XYZ file of C-alpha atoms in Angstrom:
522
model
C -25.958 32.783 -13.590
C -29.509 31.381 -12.564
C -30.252 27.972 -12.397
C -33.638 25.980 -11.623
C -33.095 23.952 -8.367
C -32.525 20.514 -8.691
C -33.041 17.650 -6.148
C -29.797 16.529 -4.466
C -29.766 12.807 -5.748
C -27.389 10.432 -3.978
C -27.317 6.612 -3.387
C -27.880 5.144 0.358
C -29.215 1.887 1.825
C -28.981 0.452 -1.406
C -31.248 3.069 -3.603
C -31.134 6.323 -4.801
C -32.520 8.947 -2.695
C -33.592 12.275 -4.374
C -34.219 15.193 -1.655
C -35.462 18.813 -2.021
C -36.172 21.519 0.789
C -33.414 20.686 3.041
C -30.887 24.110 3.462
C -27.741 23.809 1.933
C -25.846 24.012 5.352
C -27.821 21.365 7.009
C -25.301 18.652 7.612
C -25.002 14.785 6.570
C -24.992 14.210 10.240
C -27.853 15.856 11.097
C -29.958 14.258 8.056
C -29.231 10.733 9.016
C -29.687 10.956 12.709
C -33.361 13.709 12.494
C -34.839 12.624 9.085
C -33.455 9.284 7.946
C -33.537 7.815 11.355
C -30.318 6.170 11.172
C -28.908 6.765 14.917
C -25.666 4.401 13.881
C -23.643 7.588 13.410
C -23.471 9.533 16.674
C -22.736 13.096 17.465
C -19.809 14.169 19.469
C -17.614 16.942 19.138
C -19.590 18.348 15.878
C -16.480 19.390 14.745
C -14.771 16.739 12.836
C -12.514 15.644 15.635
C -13.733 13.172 17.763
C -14.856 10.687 14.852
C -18.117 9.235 16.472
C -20.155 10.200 13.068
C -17.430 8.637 10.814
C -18.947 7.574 7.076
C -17.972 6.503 3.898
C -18.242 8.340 0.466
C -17.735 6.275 -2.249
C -17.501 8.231 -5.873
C -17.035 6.728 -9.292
C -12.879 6.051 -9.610
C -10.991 6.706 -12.616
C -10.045 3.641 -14.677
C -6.518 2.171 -13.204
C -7.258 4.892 -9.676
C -4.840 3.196 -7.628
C -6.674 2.354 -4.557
C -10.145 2.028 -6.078
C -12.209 -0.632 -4.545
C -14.656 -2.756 -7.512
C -14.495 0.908 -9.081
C -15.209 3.271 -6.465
C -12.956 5.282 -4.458
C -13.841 4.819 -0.633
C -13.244 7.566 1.872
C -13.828 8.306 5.357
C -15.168 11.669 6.195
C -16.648 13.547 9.432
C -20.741 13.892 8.783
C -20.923 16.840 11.396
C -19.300 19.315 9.082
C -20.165 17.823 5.708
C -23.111 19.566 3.784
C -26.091 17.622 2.209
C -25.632 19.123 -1.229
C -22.375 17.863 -1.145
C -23.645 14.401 -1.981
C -25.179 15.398 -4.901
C -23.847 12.196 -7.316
C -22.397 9.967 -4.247
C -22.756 7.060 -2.211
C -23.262 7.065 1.378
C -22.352 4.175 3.434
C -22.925 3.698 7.307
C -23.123 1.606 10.386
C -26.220 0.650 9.276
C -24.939 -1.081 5.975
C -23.270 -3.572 7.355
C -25.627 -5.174 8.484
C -27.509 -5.884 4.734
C -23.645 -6.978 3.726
C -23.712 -10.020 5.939
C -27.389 -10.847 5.764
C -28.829 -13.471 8.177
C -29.257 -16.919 8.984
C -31.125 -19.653 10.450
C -30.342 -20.926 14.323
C -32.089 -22.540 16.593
C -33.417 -21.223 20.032
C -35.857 -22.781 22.408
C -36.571 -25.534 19.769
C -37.908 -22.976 17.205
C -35.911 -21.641 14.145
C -35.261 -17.503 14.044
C -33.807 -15.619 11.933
C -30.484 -13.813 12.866
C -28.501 -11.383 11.665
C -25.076 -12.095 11.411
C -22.376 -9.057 12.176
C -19.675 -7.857 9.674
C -16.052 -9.167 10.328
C -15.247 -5.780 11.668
C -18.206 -5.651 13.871
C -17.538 -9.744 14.969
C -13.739 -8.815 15.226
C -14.957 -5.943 17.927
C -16.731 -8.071 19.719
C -14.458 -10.782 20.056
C -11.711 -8.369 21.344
C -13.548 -6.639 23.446
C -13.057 -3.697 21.366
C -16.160 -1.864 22.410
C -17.237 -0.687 26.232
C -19.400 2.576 26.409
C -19.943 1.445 22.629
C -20.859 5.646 21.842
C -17.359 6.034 19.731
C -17.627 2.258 18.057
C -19.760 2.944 15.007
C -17.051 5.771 14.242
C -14.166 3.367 14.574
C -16.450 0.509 12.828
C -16.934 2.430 9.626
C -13.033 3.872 9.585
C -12.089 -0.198 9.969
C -14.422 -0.956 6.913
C -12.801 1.501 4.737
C -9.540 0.074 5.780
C -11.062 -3.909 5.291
C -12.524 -3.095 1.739
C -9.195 -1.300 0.409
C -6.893 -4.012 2.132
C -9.098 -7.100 0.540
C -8.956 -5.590 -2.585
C -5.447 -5.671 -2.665
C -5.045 -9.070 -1.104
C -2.880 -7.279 2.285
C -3.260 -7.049 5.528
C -2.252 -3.584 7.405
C 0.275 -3.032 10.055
C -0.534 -2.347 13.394
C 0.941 1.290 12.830
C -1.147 1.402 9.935
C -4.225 0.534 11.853
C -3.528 3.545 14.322
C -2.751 5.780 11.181
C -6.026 5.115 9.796
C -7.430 5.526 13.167
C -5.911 8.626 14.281
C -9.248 10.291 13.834
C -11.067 8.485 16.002
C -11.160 8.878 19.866
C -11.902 6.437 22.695
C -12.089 7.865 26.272
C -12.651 4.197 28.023
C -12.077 0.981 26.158
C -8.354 2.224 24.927
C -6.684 1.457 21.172
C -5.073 -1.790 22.254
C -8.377 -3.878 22.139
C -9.522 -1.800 18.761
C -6.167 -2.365 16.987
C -6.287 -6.184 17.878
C -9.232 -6.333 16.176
C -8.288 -4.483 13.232
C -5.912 -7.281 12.845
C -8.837 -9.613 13.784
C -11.248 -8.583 11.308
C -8.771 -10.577 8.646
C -9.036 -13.398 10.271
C -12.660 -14.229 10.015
C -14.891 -15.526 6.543
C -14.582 -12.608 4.403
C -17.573 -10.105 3.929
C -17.410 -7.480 0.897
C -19.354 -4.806 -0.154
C -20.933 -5.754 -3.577
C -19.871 -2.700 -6.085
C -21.893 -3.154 -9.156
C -25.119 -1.778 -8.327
C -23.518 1.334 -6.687
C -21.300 1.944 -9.306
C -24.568 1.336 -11.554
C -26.296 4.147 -9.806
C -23.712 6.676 -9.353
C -23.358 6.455 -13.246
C -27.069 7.447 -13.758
C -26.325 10.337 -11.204
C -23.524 11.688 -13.400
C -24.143 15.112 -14.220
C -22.560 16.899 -17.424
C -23.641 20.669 -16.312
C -23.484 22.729 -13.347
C -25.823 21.711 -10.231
C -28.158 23.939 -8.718
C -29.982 23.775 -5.369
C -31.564 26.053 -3.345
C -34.082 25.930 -0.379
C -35.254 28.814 2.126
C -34.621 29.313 5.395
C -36.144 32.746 7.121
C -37.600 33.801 4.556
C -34.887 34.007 2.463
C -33.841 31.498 -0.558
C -30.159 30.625 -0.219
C -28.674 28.562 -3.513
C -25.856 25.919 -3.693
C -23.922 25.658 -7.030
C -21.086 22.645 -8.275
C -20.008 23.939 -11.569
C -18.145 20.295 -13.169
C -15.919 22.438 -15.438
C -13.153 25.562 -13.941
C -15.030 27.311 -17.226
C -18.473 27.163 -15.321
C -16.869 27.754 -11.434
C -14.788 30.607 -12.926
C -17.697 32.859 -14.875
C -20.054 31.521 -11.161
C -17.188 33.416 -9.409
C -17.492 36.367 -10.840
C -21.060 36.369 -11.689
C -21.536 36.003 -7.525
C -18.646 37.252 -5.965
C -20.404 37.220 -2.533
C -20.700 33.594 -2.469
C -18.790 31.378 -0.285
C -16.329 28.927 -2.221
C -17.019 26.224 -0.389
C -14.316 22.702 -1.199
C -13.952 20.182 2.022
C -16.041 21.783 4.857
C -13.526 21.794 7.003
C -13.531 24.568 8.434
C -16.499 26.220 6.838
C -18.154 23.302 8.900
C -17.480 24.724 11.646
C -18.616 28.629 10.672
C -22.371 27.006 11.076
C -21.920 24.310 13.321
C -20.066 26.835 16.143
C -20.260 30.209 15.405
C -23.583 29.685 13.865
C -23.017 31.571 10.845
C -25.033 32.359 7.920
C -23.090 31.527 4.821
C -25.399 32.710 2.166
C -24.831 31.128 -1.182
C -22.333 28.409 -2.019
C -19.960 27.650 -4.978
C -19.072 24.154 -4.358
C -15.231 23.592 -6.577
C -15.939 19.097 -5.395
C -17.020 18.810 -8.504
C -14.644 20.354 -11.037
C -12.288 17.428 -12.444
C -9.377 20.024 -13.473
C -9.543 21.250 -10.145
C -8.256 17.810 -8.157
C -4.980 16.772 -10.484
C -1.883 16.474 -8.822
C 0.724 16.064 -11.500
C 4.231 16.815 -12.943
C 4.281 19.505 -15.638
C 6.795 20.946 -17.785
C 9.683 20.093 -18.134
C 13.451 21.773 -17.727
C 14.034 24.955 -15.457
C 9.955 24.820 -15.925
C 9.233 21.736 -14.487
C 6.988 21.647 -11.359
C 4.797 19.715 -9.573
C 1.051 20.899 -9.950
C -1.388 20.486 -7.600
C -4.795 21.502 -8.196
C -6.810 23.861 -5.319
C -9.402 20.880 -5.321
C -7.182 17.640 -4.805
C -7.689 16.718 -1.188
C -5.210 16.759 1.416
C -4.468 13.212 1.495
C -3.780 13.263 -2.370
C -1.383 16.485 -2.556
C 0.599 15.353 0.866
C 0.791 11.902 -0.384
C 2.525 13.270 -3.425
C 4.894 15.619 -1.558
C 5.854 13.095 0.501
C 6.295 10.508 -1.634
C 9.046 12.637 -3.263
C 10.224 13.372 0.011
C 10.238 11.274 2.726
C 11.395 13.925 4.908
C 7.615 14.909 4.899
C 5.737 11.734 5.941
C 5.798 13.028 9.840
C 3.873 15.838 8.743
C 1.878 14.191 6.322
C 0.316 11.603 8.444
C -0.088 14.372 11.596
C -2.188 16.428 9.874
C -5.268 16.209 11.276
C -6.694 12.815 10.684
C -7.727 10.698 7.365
C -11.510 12.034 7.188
C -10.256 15.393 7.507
C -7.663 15.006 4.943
C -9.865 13.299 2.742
C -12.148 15.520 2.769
C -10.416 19.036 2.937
C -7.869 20.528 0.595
C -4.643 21.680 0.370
C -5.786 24.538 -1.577
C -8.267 25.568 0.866
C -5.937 25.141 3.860
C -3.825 27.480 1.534
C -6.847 30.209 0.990
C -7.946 29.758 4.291
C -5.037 31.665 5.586
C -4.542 30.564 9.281
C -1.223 31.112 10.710
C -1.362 27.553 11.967
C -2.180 26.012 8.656
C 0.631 23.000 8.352
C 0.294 23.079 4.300
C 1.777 26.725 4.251
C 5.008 26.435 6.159
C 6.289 23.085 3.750
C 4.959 24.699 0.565
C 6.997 28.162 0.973
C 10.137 25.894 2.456
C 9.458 24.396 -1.127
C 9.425 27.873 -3.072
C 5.379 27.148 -3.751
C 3.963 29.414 -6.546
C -0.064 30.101 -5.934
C -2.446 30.031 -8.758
C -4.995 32.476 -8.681
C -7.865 32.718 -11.245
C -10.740 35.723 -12.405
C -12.812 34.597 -15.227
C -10.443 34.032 -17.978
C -7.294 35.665 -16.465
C -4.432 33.185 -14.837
C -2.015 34.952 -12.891
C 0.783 32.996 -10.218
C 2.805 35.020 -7.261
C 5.371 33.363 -4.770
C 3.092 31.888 -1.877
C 4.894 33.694 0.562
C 3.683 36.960 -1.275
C 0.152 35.747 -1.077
C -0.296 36.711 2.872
C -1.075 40.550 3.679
C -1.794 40.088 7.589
C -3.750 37.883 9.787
C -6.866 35.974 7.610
C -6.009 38.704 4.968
C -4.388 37.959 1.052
C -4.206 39.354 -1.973
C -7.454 38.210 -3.218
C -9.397 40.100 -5.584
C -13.384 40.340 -5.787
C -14.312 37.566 -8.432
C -10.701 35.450 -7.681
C -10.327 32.098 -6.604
C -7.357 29.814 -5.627
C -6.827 27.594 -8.761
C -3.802 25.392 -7.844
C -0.026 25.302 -6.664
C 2.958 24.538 -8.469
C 5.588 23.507 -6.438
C 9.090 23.944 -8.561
C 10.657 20.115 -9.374
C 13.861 21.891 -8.518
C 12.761 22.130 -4.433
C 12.826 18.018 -4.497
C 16.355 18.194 -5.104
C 17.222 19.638 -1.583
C 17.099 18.122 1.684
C 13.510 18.938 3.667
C 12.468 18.297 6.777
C 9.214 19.361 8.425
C 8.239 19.047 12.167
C 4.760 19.821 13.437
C 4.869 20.482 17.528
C 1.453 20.196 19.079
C -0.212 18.982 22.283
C -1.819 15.813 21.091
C 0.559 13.666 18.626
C -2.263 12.602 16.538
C -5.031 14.787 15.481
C -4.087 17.973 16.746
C -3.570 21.963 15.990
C -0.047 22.799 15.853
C 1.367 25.502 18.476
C 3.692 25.676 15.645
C 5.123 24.158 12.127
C 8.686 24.379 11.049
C 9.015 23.453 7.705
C 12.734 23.682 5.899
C 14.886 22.960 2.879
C 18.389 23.217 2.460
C 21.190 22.759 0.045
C 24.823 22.382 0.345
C 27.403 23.683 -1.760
C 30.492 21.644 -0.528
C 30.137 21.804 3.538
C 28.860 25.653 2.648
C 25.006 26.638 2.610
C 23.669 27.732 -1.001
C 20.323 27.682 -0.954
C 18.402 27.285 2.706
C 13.985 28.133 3.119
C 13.174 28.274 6.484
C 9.492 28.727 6.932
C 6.989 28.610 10.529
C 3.306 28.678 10.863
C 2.293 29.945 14.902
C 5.213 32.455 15.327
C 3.282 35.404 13.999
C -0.014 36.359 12.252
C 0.882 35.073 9.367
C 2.372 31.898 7.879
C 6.008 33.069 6.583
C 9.736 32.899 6.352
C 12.486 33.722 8.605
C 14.507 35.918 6.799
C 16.823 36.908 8.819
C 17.676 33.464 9.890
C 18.248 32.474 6.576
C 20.196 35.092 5.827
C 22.610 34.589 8.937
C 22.987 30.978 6.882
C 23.855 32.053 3.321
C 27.032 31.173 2.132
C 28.193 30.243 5.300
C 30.039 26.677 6.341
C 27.029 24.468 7.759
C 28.239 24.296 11.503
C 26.883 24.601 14.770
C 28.712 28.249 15.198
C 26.429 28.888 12.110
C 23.412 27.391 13.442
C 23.534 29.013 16.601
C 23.788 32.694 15.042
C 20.576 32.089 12.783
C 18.794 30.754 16.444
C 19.431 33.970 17.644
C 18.536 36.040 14.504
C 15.357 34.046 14.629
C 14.205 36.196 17.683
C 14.591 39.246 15.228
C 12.076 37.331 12.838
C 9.392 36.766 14.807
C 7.996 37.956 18.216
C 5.241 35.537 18.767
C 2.237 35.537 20.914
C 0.890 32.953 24.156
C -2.211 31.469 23.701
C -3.953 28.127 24.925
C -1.320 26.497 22.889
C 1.474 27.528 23.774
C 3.434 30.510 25.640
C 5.616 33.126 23.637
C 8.661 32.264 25.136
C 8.175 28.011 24.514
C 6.948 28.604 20.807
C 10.312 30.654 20.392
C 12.516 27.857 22.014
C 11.011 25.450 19.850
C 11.609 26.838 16.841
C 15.638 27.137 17.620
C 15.757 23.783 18.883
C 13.951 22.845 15.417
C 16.536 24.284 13.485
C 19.246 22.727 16.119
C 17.580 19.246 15.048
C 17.585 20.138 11.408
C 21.337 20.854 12.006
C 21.785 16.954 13.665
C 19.946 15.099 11.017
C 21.929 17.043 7.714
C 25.112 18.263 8.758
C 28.328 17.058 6.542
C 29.861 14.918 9.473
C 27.471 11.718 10.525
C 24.264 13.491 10.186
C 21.804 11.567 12.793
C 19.137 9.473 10.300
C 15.252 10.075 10.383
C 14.860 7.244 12.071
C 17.308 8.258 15.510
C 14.988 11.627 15.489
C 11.249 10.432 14.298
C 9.294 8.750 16.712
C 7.526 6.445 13.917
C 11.055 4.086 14.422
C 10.353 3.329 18.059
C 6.353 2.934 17.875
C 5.461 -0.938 17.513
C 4.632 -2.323 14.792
C-alpha cells in the first residue's frame, strides 16, 4: 500500500497547525521546546517517568463518554516518548495555555495602568501553597492538576487527597515535597473558577477528522521513512501484511524509549491509535461464551479500569501501574505483545484464563495467553500478524483474585515481580486455583506445579505451605538491579502465604487489614 504524504494537522494555541518534514520519530517534546518555542514543558528523564514534560491530548469523545469534558476526552501523556505523527487529528494543550484561559486585567502600578496577566487557579493555588521551589518539575504537575480541575468541574466534585496523589503518581518532585502540591490541588477549588472553552476545539478537531488511512513520511539520511494510521482493522490488517517489516507502533511506551535511549532506527510505522474497533472494551456473548473483550488498542487505564471494576481485588495493581500518562497512553495489548517478563498486564490476565487474539489479513485465530510466550521477548507471532484483542472468560470474575505488584518505589515503578492469582473453593476444598508471576523467569507464566500441589486439596496452611515449596520447582529466578534470586523467590511464597490470610474459609483477613490504600490519609 502507497500513500501520498500528508501534513500532520493538529490543533494548538488555539489554531490548527499543519506540519510536513519533521521525521516520524521526532518527539512532541522535542517539537515544542526546538521549533515551537514553547519551553513550558521541560525535559527530564526522557523516558516518561519523571513527568516534567506532562501535556494534555484532548480527542473528540463519544456521545454519553463518561468522563468527557464539553465533548472531548482529556488525557495526560509524557511528550518525551510521544511521536509527532501521533497528533495527527488532536489537540495539544500546555503550560502555555493557561495563560490565554485566564486572560488579563487592568491594575495599577506607579500611578499608571498595565496590563497583567492573571494565573490559572491551579497555577494561583501553587503559588499560594508554596507548591513550587526549584519550579523545573511544576509545569509537569501544573498540567496533570488541570486535567484533574477540568474533569472534576465538569462533574461538579472535588477529588480526595488520595486521589490527588493517584493522579499525581507520575510526577516527581526532588525538593518542594507532595504535601504543599496536594494542598493545592485541594486549593485550586477554592478560587473563581477558570475553564477551558470546548467549542472551538471540538470545532476543529471535527474538520481534522479523517475517513481513510493517514500517510506521512519525511527523510532522514537519505532515506524516506513513512508513518501510516489505518482508521479501520480492514486497512491496519491488509498494511500489516502488505509491510510486514514495519513497526506496529500503539502508545510509545516503550517504543519511546527504542529512539530516545538506545537510539534506534525504527523504519516505518503502522500506527493501530486510530482504529475505533481496536479500543472497545466490552462484554460479549453470552452463556459458557461470555467474555469480556478488550481490544489490543484500548489504553491501559480503560482495560484495568474495567478489570478492576469487576474486581476490586485488582485496584492495587491497577492504580500501581506505572502512572496515569503512561496508562493513558500505552496499551494493554501492547504491554501484552511486548512480551517483557515484568509486564504487570500478563501475570492478572493468565490468573484470569486470558485468550489472545491474533490477526493476518482476513484470518482470526485465539490461543490461551499463557501459550502465546516461546522464551524471553519471543511469541508465536507470525510475519504479517498482529495482536487484535483479549477476551478474558466472564467465568474468571466469578472467583476470588488478588494481585500484588512488589517493586522498589510504591508509585511509578518496575516490578521485581507480579503475583497475580485466582482461586475457587469447592466447600473448604480447592477446585479451580491460577497462579501466575511476571520476574521469576524469562517469561511471564504459571506455576504449575504449585497449583497442582493445590488441586483438590482442603485450603489450609499445611496446603499452602507444600505449593511454597513446589514453587521453587517452578521457577529458578535470576538477581538483577531489582532484586536478588533468593528475595524474588521469598516473595513470591510469602505472596501466596498472604493470598492464604485474606481467602481462607475461617476469618479470612479483609483487603483493607492487608492493602496499604486503608491506612494512607485521605
Amino acid at each position: 500500500m502507497t500513500l501520498p504524504t500528508q501534513p500532520i494537522r493538529f490543533f494548538h494555541r488555539g489554531r490548527i497547525v499543519e506540519l510536513g518534514g519533521v521525521h516520524p520519530t521526532r518527539s512532541v517534546l522535542d517539537w515544542l521546546r526546538e521549533d515551537a518555542r514553547c519551553t513550558g514543558t521541560k525535559e527530564g528523564c526522557n523516558e516518561g517517568d519523571c513527568g516534567a514534560c506532562t501535556v494534555v491530548i484532548g480527542e473528540l469523545a463519544e456521545d454519553g463518554e463518561a468522563g468527557a469534558v464539553g465533548g472531548l476526552r482529556l488525557s495526560t501523556v509524557n511528550s518525551c516518548i510521544q511521536f509527532m505523527p501521533t497528533l495527527d487529528g488532536k489537540a495539544l494543550f500546555t503550560v502555555e495555555d493557561l495563560k490565554k484561559q485566564c486572560g488579563t486585567e487592568r491594575d495599577e502600578l506607579r500611578h499608571e495602568k498595565h496590563a497583567v496577566t492573571r494565573l490559572h487557579p491551579v497555577q494561583q493555588a501553587m503559588v499560594d501553597c508554596h507548591g513550587s521551589q526549584c519550579g523545573f518539575c511544576t509545569p509537569g504537575f501544573v498540567m496533570s492538576l488541570w486535567s484533574t480541575y477540568e474533569h472534576h468541574q465538569d462533574e461538579g466534585t472535588r477529588p480526595t487527597r488520595q486521589q490527588l496523589a493517584d493522579e499525581l503518581s507520575g510526577n516527581l518532585c526532588r525538593c518542594t515535597g507532595y504535601r504543599p502540591i496536594l494542598d493545592a490541588g485541594q486549593r485550586m477549588f477554592d478560587l473563581p473558577p477558570v475553564r477551558l472553552d470546548t467549542a472551538p476545539v471540538v470545532e476543529a478537531l471535527r474538520s481534522l477528522e479523517r475517513a481513510a488511512t493517514f500517510g506521512y513520511s519525511a527523510s532522514r539520511a537519505g532515506r524516506l521513512d513513512h508513518f501510516f494510521a489505518p482508521t479501520t482493522l480492514s486497512e491496519l490488517a491488509a498494511l500489516r501484511v502488505s509491510r510486514p517489516d514495519a513497526r506496529i507502533l500503539a502508545g510509545s511506551t516503550d517504543v519511546g524509549l527504542w529512539v530516545n535511549k538506545q537510539f534506534r532506527d525504527l523504519g516505518d510505522l503502522i500506527y493501530v491509535g486510530d482504529v475505533a474497533e481496536m479500543k472497545v472494551v466490552e462484554e460479549r456473548g453470552q452463556g459458557h461464551a461470555a467474555e469480556l473483550y478488550i481490544g489490543a488498542g484500548a489504553s491501559l487505564e480503560k482495560a484495568f479500569r474495567a478489570l478492576a471494576g469487576r474486581l476490586p481485588g485488582l485496584t492495587d495493581v491497577w492504580l500501581r501501574f506505572a502512572s496515569p500518562p503512561i496508562r493513558n497512553a500505552g496499551t494493554m495489548g501492547g504491554n501484552v505483545a511486548n512480551g517483557s517478563p515484568i509486564g504487570d498486564s500478563p501475570p492478572v490476565l493468565m490468573a484470569l484464563d486470558a485468550a489472545i487474539e491474533l490477526r493476518r489479513a482476513e484470518r482470526v485465530r485465539r490461543m490461551p495467553l499463557a501459550d502465546f510466550y516461546l522464551d524471553y521477548m519471543k511469541n508465536r507471532l507470525e510475519t504479517g500478524e498482529f495482536v487484535q484483542g483479549i477476551a478474558v472468560p466472564m467465568a474468571a470474575f466469578g472467583r476470588q483474585v488478588r494481585a500484588y505488584k512488589i517493586s522498589k518505589r510504591f508509585d511509578c515503578d518496575i516490578s521485581a515481580l507480579c503475583g497475580a492469582f485466582s482461586l475457587r473453593l469447592d466447600g473448604d476444598s480447592v477446585s479451580e486455583i491460577r497462579l501466575a508471576f511476571g520476574g521469576m523467569a524469562a517469561v511471564v507464566k504459571r506455576a504449575a506445579k504449585a497449583e497442582a500441589a493445590l488441586v483438590g486439596k482442603p485450603w489450609t496452611e499445611a496446603a499452602v505451605a507444600a505449593a511454597k515449596q513446589a514453587l521453587a520447582e517452578d521457577f529458578k529466578p535470576l538477581s538483577d538491579m531489582r532484586a536478588s534470586a533468593d528475595y524474588r523467590l521469598q516473595v513470591a511464597q510469602n505472596l501466596l502465604q498472604r493470598l492464604w490470610l485474606e481467602t481462607r474459609p475461617e476469618q479470612p483477613l479483609s483487603q483493607e487489614a492487608t492493602s496499604v490504600w486503608a491506612v494512607m490519609p485521605h
